[in-house]
XYZ file of C-alpha atoms in Angstrom:
341
model
C -11.412 -31.995 5.361
C -11.487 -33.038 1.894
C -12.991 -29.685 1.057
C -10.148 -27.719 2.820
C -7.553 -29.914 0.997
C -9.046 -29.190 -2.251
C -8.843 -25.186 -1.685
C -5.409 -25.665 0.092
C -4.524 -26.046 3.735
C -1.019 -24.828 3.202
C 0.211 -21.142 2.687
C 3.272 -19.693 1.115
C 3.643 -15.808 1.321
C 5.696 -14.264 -1.226
C 5.793 -10.525 -0.044
C 8.304 -7.635 -0.402
C 6.050 -5.671 1.712
C 7.115 -6.510 5.374
C 4.104 -4.713 6.793
C 1.515 -6.926 4.608
C 3.592 -9.935 5.535
C 3.734 -9.569 9.142
C 0.076 -8.732 9.194
C -0.759 -11.943 7.244
C 1.399 -13.938 9.607
C -0.678 -12.614 12.355
C -3.808 -13.500 10.855
C -2.988 -17.131 9.881
C -0.176 -18.085 12.147
C -1.126 -16.390 15.188
C -4.967 -17.321 14.814
C -6.005 -13.969 15.034
C -9.369 -12.552 13.458
C -10.993 -16.045 13.097
C -14.309 -17.197 14.546
C -12.842 -20.655 15.583
C -11.745 -20.988 19.029
C -8.164 -21.997 20.150
C -9.872 -25.067 21.544
C -11.011 -26.101 18.003
C -7.901 -24.709 16.316
C -5.581 -27.196 18.303
C -1.969 -26.257 17.882
C -0.478 -23.547 16.108
C 0.554 -24.350 12.468
C 4.225 -25.026 11.641
C 5.836 -21.892 10.207
C 9.246 -21.722 8.445
C 11.181 -19.352 6.477
C 13.254 -19.770 3.537
C 14.950 -16.960 1.584
C 12.092 -14.339 1.093
C 9.231 -16.938 1.407
C 7.357 -17.649 4.521
C 5.521 -21.385 4.389
C 2.657 -22.096 7.044
C 1.875 -25.569 6.827
C -1.737 -25.305 7.708
C -1.826 -21.688 7.532
C -4.839 -21.597 5.266
C -6.678 -24.459 6.736
C -9.654 -22.205 8.144
C -9.431 -19.672 5.250
C -12.283 -20.012 2.710
C -10.813 -17.446 0.271
C -7.469 -15.561 0.189
C -6.768 -12.819 -2.464
C -4.312 -10.190 -3.152
C -6.481 -6.988 -3.994
C -3.793 -4.461 -4.787
C -1.413 -1.984 -3.593
C -2.153 1.275 -1.558
C 0.415 4.137 -2.158
C -0.338 6.079 0.801
C -1.447 5.408 4.386
C -3.503 8.883 4.062
C -5.963 6.606 1.739
C -5.548 3.620 3.471
C -8.451 3.502 6.023
C -10.253 -0.069 5.816
C -14.036 -0.028 6.214
C -14.231 -3.930 6.619
C -14.720 -4.998 10.192
C -14.650 -7.895 12.505
C -18.343 -8.751 12.989
C -21.955 -7.397 13.107
C -22.982 -4.740 15.392
C -26.183 -3.950 16.917
C -26.210 -0.571 15.088
C -27.003 -0.557 11.477
C -24.991 2.410 10.780
C -21.343 1.586 9.277
C -19.928 4.528 11.299
C -20.818 3.195 14.605
C -20.172 0.197 16.845
C -17.785 -1.455 14.902
C -13.971 -2.572 15.205
C -12.230 -1.345 12.116
C -9.425 -3.703 10.409
C -6.165 -2.605 9.613
C -6.819 1.205 9.409
C -4.145 3.379 7.721
C -2.453 0.449 6.023
C -0.262 1.252 3.103
C 1.282 -1.117 0.923
C -0.025 -4.483 -0.596
C -3.668 -5.088 0.296
C -5.422 -8.412 0.672
C -8.684 -9.986 1.534
C -9.545 -13.045 3.581
C -12.618 -14.814 4.505
C -12.763 -17.346 7.030
C -14.785 -20.628 8.037
C -16.215 -18.751 10.990
C -17.760 -16.279 8.512
C -15.511 -13.251 9.579
C -13.739 -11.465 6.938
C -10.654 -9.310 6.806
C -9.428 -6.738 4.466
C -6.098 -4.943 4.736
C -5.993 -1.400 3.410
C -8.905 0.282 1.521
C -11.834 -1.278 -0.219
C -12.440 -0.023 -3.933
C -13.699 3.509 -3.477
C -17.083 2.905 -5.422
C -17.593 -0.371 -3.257
C -16.869 1.704 -0.069
C -19.336 4.382 -1.129
C -22.178 1.722 -1.928
C -21.717 -0.021 1.300
C -21.878 3.184 3.016
C -25.009 4.349 1.188
C -26.906 1.174 1.390
C -26.061 0.654 5.096
C -24.578 -2.841 4.214
C -22.120 -4.706 6.591
C -18.844 -5.179 4.678
C -17.966 -7.894 7.343
C -20.439 -10.086 5.203
C -18.296 -10.322 1.981
C -17.152 -13.724 1.193
C -15.548 -12.956 -2.252
C -13.765 -9.883 -3.702
C -11.876 -9.403 -6.649
C -10.257 -5.921 -7.889
C -8.709 -4.522 -10.873
C -5.588 -2.037 -11.517
C -6.088 1.325 -9.624
C -3.586 2.852 -11.730
C -4.005 4.759 -14.961
C -1.814 4.437 -17.996
C 0.743 7.031 -16.819
C 1.289 5.031 -13.619
C -0.668 7.592 -11.412
C -3.385 6.129 -8.820
C -6.730 6.782 -10.460
C -10.309 7.496 -8.921
C -11.055 3.828 -8.695
C -10.789 0.366 -10.056
C -12.990 -2.325 -11.274
C -14.388 -4.790 -8.699
C -16.537 -7.856 -8.209
C -17.890 -8.502 -4.596
C -20.166 -11.501 -3.375
C -21.661 -11.507 0.120
C -22.688 -14.334 2.190
C -26.239 -13.939 1.019
C -25.103 -14.766 -2.542
C -25.833 -11.129 -3.460
C -23.343 -9.957 -5.827
C -22.265 -6.209 -6.746
C -19.736 -5.255 -9.194
C -18.264 -2.163 -10.770
C -16.752 -1.942 -14.228
C -15.188 1.412 -14.331
C -11.316 1.391 -14.594
C -9.070 3.695 -13.234
C -9.468 6.424 -15.922
C -13.361 6.203 -15.014
C -14.162 4.431 -18.227
C -17.093 1.828 -18.274
C -16.613 -1.690 -19.667
C -19.862 -2.550 -21.025
C -19.037 -5.671 -22.253
C -17.963 -6.978 -18.812
C -21.129 -5.566 -17.284
C -23.132 -7.651 -19.825
C -21.058 -10.730 -18.921
C -21.544 -10.211 -15.370
C -25.075 -9.722 -15.520
C -25.723 -12.796 -17.537
C -23.476 -15.203 -15.830
C -23.606 -17.010 -12.514
C -20.228 -15.956 -11.503
C -17.877 -18.292 -9.672
C -14.428 -16.359 -10.025
C -13.287 -13.047 -11.685
C -9.747 -11.698 -12.332
C -8.672 -8.457 -13.774
C -5.600 -7.840 -15.835
C -3.157 -5.148 -16.147
C -4.710 -2.184 -18.396
C -1.230 -0.971 -19.162
C 0.332 -4.348 -20.209
C 0.727 -5.433 -24.031
C -2.024 -7.949 -23.263
C -4.737 -5.338 -22.635
C -5.268 -2.305 -24.835
C -8.383 -1.201 -23.147
C -9.240 -4.061 -20.451
C -8.274 -7.310 -19.378
C -10.406 -9.821 -17.305
C -11.670 -13.403 -17.173
C -14.851 -14.674 -15.603
C -15.396 -18.179 -14.783
C -19.085 -19.332 -14.275
C -20.366 -21.729 -11.561
C -21.421 -23.847 -14.732
C -17.835 -24.080 -15.957
C -18.519 -21.533 -18.823
C -15.709 -18.904 -19.226
C -15.488 -15.405 -20.889
C -12.270 -13.647 -21.336
C -10.863 -10.423 -22.797
C -7.152 -9.496 -23.597
C -5.680 -12.026 -21.443
C -2.027 -13.464 -21.915
C -1.486 -15.545 -24.898
C -0.514 -18.711 -22.725
C -3.851 -18.452 -21.017
C -5.784 -17.918 -23.999
C -4.240 -21.081 -25.710
C -4.952 -23.130 -22.536
C -8.566 -22.233 -22.420
C -8.806 -22.908 -26.465
C -8.008 -26.359 -25.763
C -10.800 -27.001 -23.713
C -13.374 -24.734 -24.852
C -15.682 -24.050 -27.749
C -16.450 -20.568 -28.383
C -20.281 -19.481 -28.385
C -19.725 -15.798 -28.976
C -17.079 -13.386 -29.836
C -16.627 -9.597 -29.923
C -17.078 -7.847 -33.137
C -15.542 -4.869 -35.001
C -18.280 -2.886 -33.443
C -17.128 -3.721 -29.980
C -20.282 -5.744 -29.239
C -20.291 -9.749 -28.787
C -22.380 -11.769 -31.013
C -23.057 -15.437 -31.637
C -20.303 -17.622 -33.350
C -21.733 -19.496 -36.169
C -19.092 -22.288 -36.151
C -17.722 -22.953 -32.725
C -14.433 -24.213 -34.127
C -14.280 -21.175 -36.202
C -10.863 -19.031 -36.120
C -10.485 -17.006 -32.852
C -10.963 -13.121 -33.111
C -9.143 -10.954 -31.019
C -10.862 -9.420 -28.056
C -13.679 -10.973 -26.020
C -14.507 -14.555 -26.369
C -17.193 -16.743 -24.358
C -17.086 -20.370 -24.494
C -18.406 -23.455 -23.071
C -16.440 -26.350 -21.618
C -16.091 -29.494 -24.153
C -17.586 -32.625 -22.812
C -14.195 -34.320 -22.293
C -12.602 -31.476 -20.568
C -12.603 -30.157 -16.991
C -13.686 -26.556 -16.192
C -11.472 -24.130 -14.474
C -12.025 -23.243 -10.623
C -9.155 -20.748 -10.092
C -7.584 -18.159 -12.003
C -5.515 -14.735 -11.509
C -3.920 -12.217 -13.467
C -0.705 -10.494 -12.199
C 1.890 -8.079 -13.557
C 3.528 -8.210 -17.065
C 1.296 -10.830 -18.454
C 1.663 -13.439 -15.556
C -1.293 -15.662 -14.661
C -2.346 -18.802 -12.710
C -5.203 -21.052 -13.580
C -6.340 -24.575 -11.948
C -8.794 -26.823 -13.358
C -11.377 -29.241 -11.699
C -9.162 -32.323 -12.501
C -6.272 -30.703 -10.390
C -4.073 -29.711 -13.613
C -2.675 -26.270 -13.431
C -1.238 -23.935 -15.997
C 0.885 -20.784 -14.984
C 3.393 -18.158 -16.109
C 4.879 -16.542 -12.984
C 7.490 -14.377 -12.125
C 10.658 -16.534 -11.161
C 10.677 -16.394 -7.678
C 6.906 -17.587 -7.614
C 7.601 -20.455 -10.129
C 10.625 -21.630 -8.023
C 8.306 -21.997 -4.945
C 5.768 -23.716 -6.881
C 8.147 -26.122 -8.229
C 9.597 -26.460 -4.909
C 6.253 -27.395 -3.506
C 5.533 -29.949 -6.265
C 9.067 -31.540 -5.835
C 8.105 -32.221 -2.153
C 4.790 -33.969 -3.246
C 2.702 -31.129 -2.717
C -0.468 -29.821 -4.854
C -0.723 -26.446 -5.923
C -4.235 -25.071 -5.266
C -4.100 -21.491 -6.098
C -1.647 -18.709 -6.540
C -3.203 -15.196 -6.002
C -1.875 -12.386 -8.045
C -2.740 -8.726 -8.737
C -1.645 -6.578 -11.351
C -0.801 -3.872 -9.228
C 2.003 -5.730 -7.208
C 4.516 -8.457 -7.554
C 3.421 -9.813 -4.211
C 1.392 -13.067 -4.243
C -0.032 -15.940 -2.118
C 0.225 -19.687 -2.856
C -2.108 -22.119 -1.544
C -1.208 -25.915 -1.500
C -2.259 -29.269 0.088
C 0.169 -31.434 2.160
C -1.533 -34.542 0.692
C -1.423 -35.898 -2.773
C -4.205 -35.137 -5.263
C -7.981 -35.973 -4.281
């Protein structure tokens, strides 16, 4: 019960995409798509609508992870390859029930306590192809983060960066952006770090000349590149740099951990008197959210999302996570109905 309150049992849905909103309400309010019986679930959670925001009091109670994964322009490319559960057939093309096929608009990923997963819309192309090539069950994904699927001119590209973790603990990632350009530094970071969370920024924003991302390790270490200044400043208050990017584009050791910060990639270790981050997301136009293990949060959100967070906090609730994505203003807010633990 304490774990569920730490991750947030309440859910606020802030989506202009009506189709995506209704689909998500169906998953979290109507109790569909979960491996938890109605007998265990008990009564349906309380739902209320205020303006454009839908609040579900216990809508995320059985959700391990919920994240916005982007925006799909066309239903033609919107076939989902993630499914309800395992089949006796090892082939991805047989014996499985597809979830949310032909879903255009905002896409999202849900992982439930009962080990079932749901993804609305298409998975990243390279992830989808690898799943098919290796005959892996996409329902066993437990965490998924994706980057922008748009090029600098606003056209949908050939793919996007992604980071995926399976129930087994195995992790896959792709560091090619929508232009097909490989981010060697990010690949190096993901190879070296035992990853807890990854967030990708908008490569067309003023904060990201080539790529934008932040990686949180399970040991509290953090690596980041071209993130919004506010988030950078918050991290620098808590971290001592161990590595920085060099003019050649590689990353090297920092002789003096309190030396001036260089632009580009930074890798830091948490200071002894500081709490490490546990949730982070990057959104449109330099927006971000971060929560630390001591319960403190810092964010720069679109005004409508900031208003919802302030309203929840005024009601005595605790913001646990705000899921953003660089391809859409739609977002999800997870909150606890009790005071900080």
